PDB file of C-alpha atoms and ligand atoms in Angstrom:
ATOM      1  CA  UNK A 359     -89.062 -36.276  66.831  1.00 43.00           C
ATOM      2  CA  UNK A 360     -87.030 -38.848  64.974  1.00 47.00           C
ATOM      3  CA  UNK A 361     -85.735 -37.912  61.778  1.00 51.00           C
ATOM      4  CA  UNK A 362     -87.403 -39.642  58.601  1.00 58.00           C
ATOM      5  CA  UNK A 363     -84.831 -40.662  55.809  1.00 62.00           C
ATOM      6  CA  UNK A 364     -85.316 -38.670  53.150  1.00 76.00           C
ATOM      7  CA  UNK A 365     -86.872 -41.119  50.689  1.00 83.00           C
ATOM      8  CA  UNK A 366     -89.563 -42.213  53.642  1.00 86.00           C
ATOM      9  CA  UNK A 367     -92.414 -40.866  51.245  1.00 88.00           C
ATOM     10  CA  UNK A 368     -91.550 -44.094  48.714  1.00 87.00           C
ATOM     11  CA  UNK A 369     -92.551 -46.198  51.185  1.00 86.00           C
ATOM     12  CA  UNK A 370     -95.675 -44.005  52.592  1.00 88.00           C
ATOM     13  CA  UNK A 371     -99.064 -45.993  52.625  1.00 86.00           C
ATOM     14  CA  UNK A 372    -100.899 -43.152  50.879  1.00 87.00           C
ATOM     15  CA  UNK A 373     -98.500 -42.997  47.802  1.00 85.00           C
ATOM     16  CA  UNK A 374    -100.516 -46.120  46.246  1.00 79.00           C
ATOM     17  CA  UNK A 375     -98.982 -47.841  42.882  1.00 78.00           C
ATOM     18  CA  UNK A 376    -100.469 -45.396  40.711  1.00 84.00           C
ATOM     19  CA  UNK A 377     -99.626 -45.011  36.915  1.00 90.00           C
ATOM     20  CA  UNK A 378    -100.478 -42.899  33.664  1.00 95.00           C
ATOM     21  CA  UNK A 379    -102.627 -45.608  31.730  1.00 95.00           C
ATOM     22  CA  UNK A 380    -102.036 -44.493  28.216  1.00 97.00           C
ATOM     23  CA  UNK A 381    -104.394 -46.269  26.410  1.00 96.00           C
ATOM     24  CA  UNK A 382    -107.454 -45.562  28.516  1.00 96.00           C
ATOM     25  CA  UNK A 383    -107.974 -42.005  27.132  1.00 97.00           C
ATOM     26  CA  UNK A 384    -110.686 -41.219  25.428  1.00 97.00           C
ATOM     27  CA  UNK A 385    -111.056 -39.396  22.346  1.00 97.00           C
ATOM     28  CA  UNK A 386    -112.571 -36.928  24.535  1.00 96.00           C
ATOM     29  CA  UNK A 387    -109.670 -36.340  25.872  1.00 97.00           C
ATOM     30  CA  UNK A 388    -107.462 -36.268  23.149  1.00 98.00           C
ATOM     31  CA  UNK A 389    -109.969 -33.439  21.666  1.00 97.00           C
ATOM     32  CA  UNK A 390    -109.676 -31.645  24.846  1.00 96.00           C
ATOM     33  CA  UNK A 391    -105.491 -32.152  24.919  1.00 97.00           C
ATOM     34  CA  UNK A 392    -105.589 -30.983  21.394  1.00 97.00           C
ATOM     35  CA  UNK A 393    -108.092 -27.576  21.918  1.00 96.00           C
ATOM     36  CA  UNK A 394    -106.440 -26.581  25.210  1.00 96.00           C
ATOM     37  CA  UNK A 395    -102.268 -26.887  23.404  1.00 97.00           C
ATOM     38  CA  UNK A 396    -103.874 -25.312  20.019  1.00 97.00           C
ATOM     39  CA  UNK A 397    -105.221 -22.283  21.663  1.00 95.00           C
ATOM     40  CA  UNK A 398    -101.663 -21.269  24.664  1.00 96.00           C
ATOM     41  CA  UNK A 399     -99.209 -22.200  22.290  1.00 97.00           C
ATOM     42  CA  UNK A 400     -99.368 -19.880  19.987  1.00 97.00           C
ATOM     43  CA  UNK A 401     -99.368 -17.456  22.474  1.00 97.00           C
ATOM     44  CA  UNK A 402     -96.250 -18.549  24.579  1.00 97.00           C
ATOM     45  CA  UNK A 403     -93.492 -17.545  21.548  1.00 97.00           C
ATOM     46  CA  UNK A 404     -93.343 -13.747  22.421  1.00 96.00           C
ATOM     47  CA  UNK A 405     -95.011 -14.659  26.449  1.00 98.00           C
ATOM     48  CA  UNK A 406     -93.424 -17.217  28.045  1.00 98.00           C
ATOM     49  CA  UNK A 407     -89.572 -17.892  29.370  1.00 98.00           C
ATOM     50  CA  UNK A 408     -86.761 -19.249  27.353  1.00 98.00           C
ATOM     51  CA  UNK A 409     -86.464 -22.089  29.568  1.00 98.00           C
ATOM     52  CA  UNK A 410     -90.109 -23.313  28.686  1.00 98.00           C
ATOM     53  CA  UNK A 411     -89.899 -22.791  25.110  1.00 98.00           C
ATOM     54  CA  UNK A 412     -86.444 -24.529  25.299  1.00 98.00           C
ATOM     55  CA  UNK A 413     -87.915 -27.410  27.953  1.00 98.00           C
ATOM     56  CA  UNK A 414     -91.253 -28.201  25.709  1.00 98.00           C
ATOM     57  CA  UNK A 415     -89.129 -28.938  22.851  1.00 97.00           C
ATOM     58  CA  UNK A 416     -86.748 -30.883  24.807  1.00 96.00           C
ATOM     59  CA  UNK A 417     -89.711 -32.974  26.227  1.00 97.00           C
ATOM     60  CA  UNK A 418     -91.411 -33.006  22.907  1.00 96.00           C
ATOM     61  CA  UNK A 419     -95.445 -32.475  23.748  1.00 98.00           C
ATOM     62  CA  UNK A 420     -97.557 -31.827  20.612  1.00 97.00           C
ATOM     63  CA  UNK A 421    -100.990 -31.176  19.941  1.00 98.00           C
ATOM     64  CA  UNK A 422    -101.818 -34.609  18.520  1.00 97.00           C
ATOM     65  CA  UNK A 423    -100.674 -36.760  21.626  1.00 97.00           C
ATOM     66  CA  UNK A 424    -101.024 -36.429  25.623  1.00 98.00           C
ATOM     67  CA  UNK A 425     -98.358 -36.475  26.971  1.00 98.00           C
ATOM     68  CA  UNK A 426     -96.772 -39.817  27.816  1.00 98.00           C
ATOM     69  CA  UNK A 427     -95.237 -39.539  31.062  1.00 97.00           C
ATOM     70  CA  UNK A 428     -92.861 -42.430  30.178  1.00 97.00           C
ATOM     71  CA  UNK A 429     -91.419 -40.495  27.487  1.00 97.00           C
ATOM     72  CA  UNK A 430     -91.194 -37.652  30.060  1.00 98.00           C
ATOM     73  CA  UNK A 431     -89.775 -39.970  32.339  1.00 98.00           C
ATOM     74  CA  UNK A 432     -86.988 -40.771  30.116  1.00 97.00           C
ATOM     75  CA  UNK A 433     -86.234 -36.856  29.098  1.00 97.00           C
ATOM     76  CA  UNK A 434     -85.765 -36.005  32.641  1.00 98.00           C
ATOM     77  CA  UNK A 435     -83.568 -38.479  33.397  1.00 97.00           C
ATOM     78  CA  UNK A 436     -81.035 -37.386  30.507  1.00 95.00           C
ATOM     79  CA  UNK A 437     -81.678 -33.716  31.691  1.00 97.00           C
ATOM     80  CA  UNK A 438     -82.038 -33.135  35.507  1.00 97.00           C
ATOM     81  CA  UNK A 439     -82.178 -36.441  36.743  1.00 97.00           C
ATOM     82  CA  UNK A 440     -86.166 -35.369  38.182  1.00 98.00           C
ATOM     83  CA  UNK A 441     -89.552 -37.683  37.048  1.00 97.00           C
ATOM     84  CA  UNK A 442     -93.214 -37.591  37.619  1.00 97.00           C
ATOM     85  CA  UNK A 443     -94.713 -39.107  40.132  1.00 96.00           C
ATOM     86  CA  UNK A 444     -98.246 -39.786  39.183  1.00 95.00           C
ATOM     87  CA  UNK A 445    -100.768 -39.021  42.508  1.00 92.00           C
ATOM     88  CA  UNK A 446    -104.180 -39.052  42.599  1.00 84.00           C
ATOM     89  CA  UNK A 447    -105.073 -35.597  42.164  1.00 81.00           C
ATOM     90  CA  UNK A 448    -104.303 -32.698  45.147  1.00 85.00           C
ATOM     91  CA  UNK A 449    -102.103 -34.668  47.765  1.00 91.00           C
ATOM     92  CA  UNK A 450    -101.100 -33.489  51.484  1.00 94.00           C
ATOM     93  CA  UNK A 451     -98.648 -31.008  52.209  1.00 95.00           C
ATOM     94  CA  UNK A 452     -95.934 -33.597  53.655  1.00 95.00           C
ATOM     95  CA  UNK A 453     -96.248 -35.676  50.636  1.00 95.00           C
ATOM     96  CA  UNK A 454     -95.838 -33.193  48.041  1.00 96.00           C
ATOM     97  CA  UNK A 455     -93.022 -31.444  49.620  1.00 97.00           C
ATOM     98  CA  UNK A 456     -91.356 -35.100  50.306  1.00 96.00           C
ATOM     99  CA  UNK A 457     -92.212 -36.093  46.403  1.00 96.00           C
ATOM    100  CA  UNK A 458     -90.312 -33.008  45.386  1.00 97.00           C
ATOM    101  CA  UNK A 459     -87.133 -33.438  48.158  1.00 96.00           C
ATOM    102  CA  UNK A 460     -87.143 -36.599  46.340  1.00 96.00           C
ATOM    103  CA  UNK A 461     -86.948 -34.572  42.528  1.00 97.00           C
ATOM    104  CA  UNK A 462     -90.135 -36.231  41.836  1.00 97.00           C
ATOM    105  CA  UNK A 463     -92.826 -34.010  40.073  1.00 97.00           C
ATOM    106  CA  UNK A 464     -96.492 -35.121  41.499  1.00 96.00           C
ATOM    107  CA  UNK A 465     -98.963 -35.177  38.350  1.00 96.00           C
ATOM    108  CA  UNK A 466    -102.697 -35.897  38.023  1.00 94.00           C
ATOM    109  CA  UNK A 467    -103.497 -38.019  34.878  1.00 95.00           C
ATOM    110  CA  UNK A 468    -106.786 -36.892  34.675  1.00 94.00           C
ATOM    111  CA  UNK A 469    -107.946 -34.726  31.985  1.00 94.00           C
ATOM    112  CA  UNK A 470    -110.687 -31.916  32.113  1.00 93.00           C
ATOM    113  CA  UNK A 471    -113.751 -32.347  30.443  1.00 93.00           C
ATOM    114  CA  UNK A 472    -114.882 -30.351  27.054  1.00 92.00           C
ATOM    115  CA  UNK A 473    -117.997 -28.175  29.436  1.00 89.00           C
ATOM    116  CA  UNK A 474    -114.774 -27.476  31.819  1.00 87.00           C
ATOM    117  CA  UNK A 475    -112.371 -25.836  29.281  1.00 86.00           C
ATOM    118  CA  UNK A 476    -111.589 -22.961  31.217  1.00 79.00           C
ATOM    119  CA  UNK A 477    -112.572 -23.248  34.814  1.00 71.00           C
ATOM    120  CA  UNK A 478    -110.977 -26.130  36.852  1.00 74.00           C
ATOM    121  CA  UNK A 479    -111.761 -26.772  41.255  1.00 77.00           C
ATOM    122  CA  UNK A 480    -108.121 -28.416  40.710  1.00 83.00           C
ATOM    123  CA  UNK A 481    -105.330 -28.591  38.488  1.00 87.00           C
ATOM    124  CA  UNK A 482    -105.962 -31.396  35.770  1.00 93.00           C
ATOM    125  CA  UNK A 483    -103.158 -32.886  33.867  1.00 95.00           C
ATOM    126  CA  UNK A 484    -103.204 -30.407  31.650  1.00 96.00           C
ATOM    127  CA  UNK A 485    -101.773 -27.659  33.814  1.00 95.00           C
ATOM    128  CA  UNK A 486     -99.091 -30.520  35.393  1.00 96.00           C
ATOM    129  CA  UNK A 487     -97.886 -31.554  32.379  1.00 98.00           C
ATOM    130  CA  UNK A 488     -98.127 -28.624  29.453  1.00 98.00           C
ATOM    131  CA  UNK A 489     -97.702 -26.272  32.095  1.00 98.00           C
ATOM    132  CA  UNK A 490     -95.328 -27.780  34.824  1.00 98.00           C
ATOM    133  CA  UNK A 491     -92.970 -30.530  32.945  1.00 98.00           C
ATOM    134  CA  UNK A 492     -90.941 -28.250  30.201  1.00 98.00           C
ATOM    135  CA  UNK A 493     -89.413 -26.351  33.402  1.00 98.00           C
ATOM    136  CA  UNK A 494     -88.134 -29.385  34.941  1.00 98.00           C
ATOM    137  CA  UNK A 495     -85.406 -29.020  32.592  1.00 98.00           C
ATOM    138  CA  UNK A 496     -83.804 -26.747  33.975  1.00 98.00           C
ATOM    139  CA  UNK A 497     -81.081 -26.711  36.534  1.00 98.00           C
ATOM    140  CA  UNK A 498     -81.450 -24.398  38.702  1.00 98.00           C
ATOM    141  CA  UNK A 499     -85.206 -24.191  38.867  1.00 98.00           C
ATOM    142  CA  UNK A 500     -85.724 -27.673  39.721  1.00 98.00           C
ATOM    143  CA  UNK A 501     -82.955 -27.267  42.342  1.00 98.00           C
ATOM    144  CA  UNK A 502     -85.036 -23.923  44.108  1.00 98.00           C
ATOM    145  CA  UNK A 503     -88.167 -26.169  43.515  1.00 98.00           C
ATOM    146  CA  UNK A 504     -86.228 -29.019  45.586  1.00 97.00           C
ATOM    147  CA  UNK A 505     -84.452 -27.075  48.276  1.00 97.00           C
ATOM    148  CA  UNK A 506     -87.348 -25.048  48.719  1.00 98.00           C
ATOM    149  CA  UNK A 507     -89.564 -28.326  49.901  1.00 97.00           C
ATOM    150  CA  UNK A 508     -86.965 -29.477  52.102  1.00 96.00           C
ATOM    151  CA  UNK A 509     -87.476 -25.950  54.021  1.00 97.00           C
ATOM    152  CA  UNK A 510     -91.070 -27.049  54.476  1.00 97.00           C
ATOM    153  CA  UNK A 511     -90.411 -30.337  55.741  1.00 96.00           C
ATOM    154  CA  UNK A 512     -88.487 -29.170  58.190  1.00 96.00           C
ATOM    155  CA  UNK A 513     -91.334 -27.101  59.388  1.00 96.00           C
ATOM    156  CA  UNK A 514     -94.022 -29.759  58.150  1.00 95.00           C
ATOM    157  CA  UNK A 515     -95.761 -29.549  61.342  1.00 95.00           C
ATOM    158  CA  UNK A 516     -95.998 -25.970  61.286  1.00 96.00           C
ATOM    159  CA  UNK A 517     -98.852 -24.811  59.697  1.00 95.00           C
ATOM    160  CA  UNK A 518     -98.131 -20.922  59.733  1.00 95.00           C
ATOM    161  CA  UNK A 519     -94.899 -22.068  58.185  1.00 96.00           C
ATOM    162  CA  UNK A 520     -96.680 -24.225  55.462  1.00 97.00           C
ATOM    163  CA  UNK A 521     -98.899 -21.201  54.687  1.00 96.00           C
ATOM    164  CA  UNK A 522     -95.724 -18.824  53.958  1.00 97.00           C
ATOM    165  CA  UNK A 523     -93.466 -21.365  52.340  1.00 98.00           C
ATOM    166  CA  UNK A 524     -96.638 -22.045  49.881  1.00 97.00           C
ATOM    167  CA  UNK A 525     -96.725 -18.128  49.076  1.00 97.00           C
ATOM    168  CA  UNK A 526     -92.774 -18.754  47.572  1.00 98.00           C
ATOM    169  CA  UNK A 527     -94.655 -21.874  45.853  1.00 98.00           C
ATOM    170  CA  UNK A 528     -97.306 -19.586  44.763  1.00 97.00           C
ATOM    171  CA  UNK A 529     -95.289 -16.445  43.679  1.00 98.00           C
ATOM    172  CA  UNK A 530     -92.565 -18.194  41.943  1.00 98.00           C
ATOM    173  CA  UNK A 531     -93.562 -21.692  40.423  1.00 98.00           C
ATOM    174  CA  UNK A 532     -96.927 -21.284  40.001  1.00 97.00           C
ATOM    175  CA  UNK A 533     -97.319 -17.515  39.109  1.00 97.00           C
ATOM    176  CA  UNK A 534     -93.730 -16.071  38.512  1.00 98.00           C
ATOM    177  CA  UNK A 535     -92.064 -13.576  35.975  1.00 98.00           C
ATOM    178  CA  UNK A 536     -88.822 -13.325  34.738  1.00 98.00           C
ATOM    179  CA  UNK A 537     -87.010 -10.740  33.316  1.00 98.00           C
ATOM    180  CA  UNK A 538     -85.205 -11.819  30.236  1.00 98.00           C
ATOM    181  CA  UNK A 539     -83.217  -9.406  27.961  1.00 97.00           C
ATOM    182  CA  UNK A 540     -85.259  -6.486  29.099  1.00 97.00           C
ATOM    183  CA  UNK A 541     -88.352  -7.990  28.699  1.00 97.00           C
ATOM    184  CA  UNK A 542     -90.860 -10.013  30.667  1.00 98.00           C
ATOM    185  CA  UNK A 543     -91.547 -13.254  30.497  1.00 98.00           C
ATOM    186  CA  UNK A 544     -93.430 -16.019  32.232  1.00 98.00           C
ATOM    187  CA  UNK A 545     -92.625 -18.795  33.877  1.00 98.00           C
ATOM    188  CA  UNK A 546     -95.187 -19.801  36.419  1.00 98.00           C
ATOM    189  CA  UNK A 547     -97.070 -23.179  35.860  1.00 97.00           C
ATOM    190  CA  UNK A 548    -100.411 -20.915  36.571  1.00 95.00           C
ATOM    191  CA  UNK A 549    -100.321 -18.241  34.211  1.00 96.00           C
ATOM    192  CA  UNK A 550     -98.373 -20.551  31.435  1.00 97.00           C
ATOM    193  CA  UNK A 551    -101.778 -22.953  31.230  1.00 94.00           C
ATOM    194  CA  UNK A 552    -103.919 -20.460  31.013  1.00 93.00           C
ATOM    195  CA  UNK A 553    -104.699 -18.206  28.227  1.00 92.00           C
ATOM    196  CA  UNK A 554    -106.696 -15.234  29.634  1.00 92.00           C
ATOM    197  CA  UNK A 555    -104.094 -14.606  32.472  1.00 95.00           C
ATOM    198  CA  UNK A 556    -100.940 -14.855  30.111  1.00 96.00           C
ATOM    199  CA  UNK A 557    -102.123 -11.685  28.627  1.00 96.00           C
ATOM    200  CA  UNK A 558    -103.681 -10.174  32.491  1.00 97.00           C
ATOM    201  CA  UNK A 559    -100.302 -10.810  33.879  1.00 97.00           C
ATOM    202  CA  UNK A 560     -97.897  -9.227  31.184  1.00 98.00           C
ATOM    203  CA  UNK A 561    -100.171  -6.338  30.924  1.00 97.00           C
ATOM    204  CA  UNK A 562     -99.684  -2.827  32.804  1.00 96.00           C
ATOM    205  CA  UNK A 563    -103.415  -3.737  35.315  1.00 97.00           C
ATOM    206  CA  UNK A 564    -101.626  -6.303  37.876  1.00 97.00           C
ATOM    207  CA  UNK A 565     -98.563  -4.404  39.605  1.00 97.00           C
ATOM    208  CA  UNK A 566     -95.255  -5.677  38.900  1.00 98.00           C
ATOM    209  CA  UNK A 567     -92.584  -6.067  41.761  1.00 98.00           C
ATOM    210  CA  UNK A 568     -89.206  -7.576  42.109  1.00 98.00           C
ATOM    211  CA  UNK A 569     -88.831 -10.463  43.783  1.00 98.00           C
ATOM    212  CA  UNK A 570     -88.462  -9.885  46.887  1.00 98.00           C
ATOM    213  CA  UNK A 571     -88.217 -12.462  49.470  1.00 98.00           C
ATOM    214  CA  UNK A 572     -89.643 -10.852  52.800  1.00 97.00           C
ATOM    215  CA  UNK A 573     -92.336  -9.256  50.858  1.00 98.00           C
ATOM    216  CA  UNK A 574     -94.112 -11.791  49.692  1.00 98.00           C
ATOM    217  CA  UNK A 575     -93.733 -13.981  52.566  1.00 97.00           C
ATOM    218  CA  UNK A 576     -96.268 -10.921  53.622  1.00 96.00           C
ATOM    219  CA  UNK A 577     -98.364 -11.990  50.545  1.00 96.00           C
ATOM    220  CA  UNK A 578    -101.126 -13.604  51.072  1.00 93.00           C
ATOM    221  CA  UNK A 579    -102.248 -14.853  47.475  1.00 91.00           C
ATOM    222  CA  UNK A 580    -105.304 -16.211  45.807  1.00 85.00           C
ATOM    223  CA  UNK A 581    -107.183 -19.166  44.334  1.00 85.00           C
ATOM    224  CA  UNK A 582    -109.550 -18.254  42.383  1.00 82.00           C
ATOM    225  CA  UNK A 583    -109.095 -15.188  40.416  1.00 87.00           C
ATOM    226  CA  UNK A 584    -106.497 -13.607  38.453  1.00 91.00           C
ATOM    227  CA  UNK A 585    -103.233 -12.217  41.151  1.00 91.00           C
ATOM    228  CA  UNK A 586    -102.971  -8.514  41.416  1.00 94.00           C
ATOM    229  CA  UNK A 587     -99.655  -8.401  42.028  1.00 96.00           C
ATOM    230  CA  UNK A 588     -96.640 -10.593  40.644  1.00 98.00           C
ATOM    231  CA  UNK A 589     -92.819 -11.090  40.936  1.00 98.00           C
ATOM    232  CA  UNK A 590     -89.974 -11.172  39.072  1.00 98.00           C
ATOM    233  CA  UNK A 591     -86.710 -12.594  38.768  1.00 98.00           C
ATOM    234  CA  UNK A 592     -83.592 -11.499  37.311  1.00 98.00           C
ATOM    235  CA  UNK A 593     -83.003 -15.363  36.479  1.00 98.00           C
ATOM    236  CA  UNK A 594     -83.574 -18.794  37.742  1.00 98.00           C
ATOM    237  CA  UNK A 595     -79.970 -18.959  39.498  1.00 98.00           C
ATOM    238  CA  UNK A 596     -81.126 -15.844  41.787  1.00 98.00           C
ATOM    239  CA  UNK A 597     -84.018 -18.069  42.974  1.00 98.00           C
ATOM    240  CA  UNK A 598     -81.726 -20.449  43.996  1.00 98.00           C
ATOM    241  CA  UNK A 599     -79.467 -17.744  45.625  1.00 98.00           C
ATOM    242  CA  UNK A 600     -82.480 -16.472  47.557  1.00 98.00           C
ATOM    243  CA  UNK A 601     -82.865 -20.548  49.476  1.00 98.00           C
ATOM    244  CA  UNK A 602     -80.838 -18.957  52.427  1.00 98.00           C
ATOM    245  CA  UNK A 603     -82.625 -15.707  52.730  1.00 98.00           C
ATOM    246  CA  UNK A 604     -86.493 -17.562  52.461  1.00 98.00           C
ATOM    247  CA  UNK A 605     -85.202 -19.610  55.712  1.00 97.00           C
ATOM    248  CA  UNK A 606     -84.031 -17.118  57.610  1.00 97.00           C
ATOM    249  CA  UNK A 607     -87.157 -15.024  56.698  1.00 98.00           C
ATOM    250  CA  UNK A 608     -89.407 -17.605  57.789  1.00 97.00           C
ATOM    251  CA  UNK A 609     -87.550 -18.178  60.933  1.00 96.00           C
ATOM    252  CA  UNK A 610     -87.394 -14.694  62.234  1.00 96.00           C
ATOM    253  CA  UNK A 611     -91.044 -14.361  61.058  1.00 95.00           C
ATOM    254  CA  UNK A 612     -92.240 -17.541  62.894  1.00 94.00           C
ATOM    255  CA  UNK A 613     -90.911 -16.138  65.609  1.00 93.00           C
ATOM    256  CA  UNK A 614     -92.236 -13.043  65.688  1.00 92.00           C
ATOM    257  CA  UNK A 615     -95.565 -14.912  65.827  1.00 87.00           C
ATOM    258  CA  UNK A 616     -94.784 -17.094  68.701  1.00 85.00           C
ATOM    259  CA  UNK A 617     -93.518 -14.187  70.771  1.00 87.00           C
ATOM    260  CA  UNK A 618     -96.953 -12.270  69.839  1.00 83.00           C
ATOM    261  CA  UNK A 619     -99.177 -15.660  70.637  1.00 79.00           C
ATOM    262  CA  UNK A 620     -97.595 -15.485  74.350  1.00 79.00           C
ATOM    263  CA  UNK A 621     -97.719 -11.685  75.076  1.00 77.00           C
ATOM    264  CA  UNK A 622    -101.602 -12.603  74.276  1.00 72.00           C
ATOM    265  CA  UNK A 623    -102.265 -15.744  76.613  1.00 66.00           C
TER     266      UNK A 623
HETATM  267 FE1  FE2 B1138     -99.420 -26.237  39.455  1.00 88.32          FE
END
């Protein structure tokens, strides 16, 4: 295999000229913007992680506007040097792993409708930008986030080694805890836009483990329902610590498979 350069996926056919046009939402939308940030914001105070509460200020969202990615855009750039990439909605694994080598965040610009409040098939804008955009602030997260994509592209082709790498995804950006001053705190994208599983996932139901690399590379996680079981961290530099551990985890696990696959054929 040749080796891409690592900005190929700026030239890639299926990354089509695609931007947030502002002035084409409706009030609809701006209702629905406006209901959805009302109702989590007041819980994420005493729920969610210092570096969201700090990042959302930083980026400046409010109730009364959707977010502007350019104004995003323009935040990140005097923070951690990342932006969003506006895609059409979910994107394939090679892309979004490239987007985010490439410290660009892929976003959806669409927005749910009012009958779809709480149940989404896939993430709206919503959950990419209230959710997703106030941790791209911070160092060290958005350097996991980044290193952790380039261990999938090196195994892009691999799709055992897609499925565990996406359990990290899963366990850490999307549905991870933190452990700040002795209590916890959220920080994954999936709990932090919804309100019913802020509350689930703090509470003493879902078990609580530490984050453990190996074991939830043994994870398998769901779609659809609350988790049952969720991680923490210490802090955000320990997820960056752990890059060296998650690839020689996957390595020694993907080998393990191969070696099984051949004692069977
Ligand atoms: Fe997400």
């Amino acid at each position: 295999m040749i080796a891409k350069p690592n900005d190929w996926v700026f030239s890639d056919p299926r990354l089509k000229e695609m931007k947030q046009e502002y002035e084409a939402y409706t009030e609809e939308d701006f209702k629905v913007w406006k209901i959805l940030f009302e109702r989590q914001i007041v819980n994420l105070p005493d729920a969610a992680t210092k570096a969201y509460l700090e990042g959302i200020k930083e980026i400046n969202f409010s109730s009364d506007r959707i977010a502007d990615f350019e104004e995003v855009n323009q935040k990140l750039a005097n923070t951690t040097g990342w932006a969003i990439q506006v895609v059409p909605g979910l994107i394939d694994d090679d892309l979004f792993f490239g987007l985010m080598f490439n410290k660009r965040f892929p976003s959806s610009t669409w927005l749910r409708k009012m009958e779809q409040l709480d149940y989404l098939e896939e993430p709206d804008m919503f959950h990419d930008a209230f959710a997703h955009m106030p941790m791209l602030t911070n160092q060290p997260y958005v350097d996991f986030l980044q290193q952790l994509s380039g261990i999938a592209l090196k195994h892009i082709d691999n799709k055992m080694a897609i499925e565990l790498i996406s359990r990290i995804y899963w366990f850490t950006i999307e549905f991870g805890l933190i452990r700040e001053e002795g209590e916890l705190k959220i920080y994954g994208a999936g709990i932090l836009s919804s309100a019913g599983e802020t509350k689930f996932s703090l509470s003493e139901e879902p078990a609580h483990y530490q984050y453990d690399v190996r074991k939830i590379l043994n994870t398998p996680y769901w779609k659809n329902k609350f988790q049952d079981k969720y991680f923490i961290i210490e802090s955000y530099e320990q997820l960056f610590a752990s890059l060296p551990e998650i690839e020689s985890a996957l390595e020694e696990m993907l080998e393990e498979l191969t070696n099984k696959e051949q004692k069977i054929n």
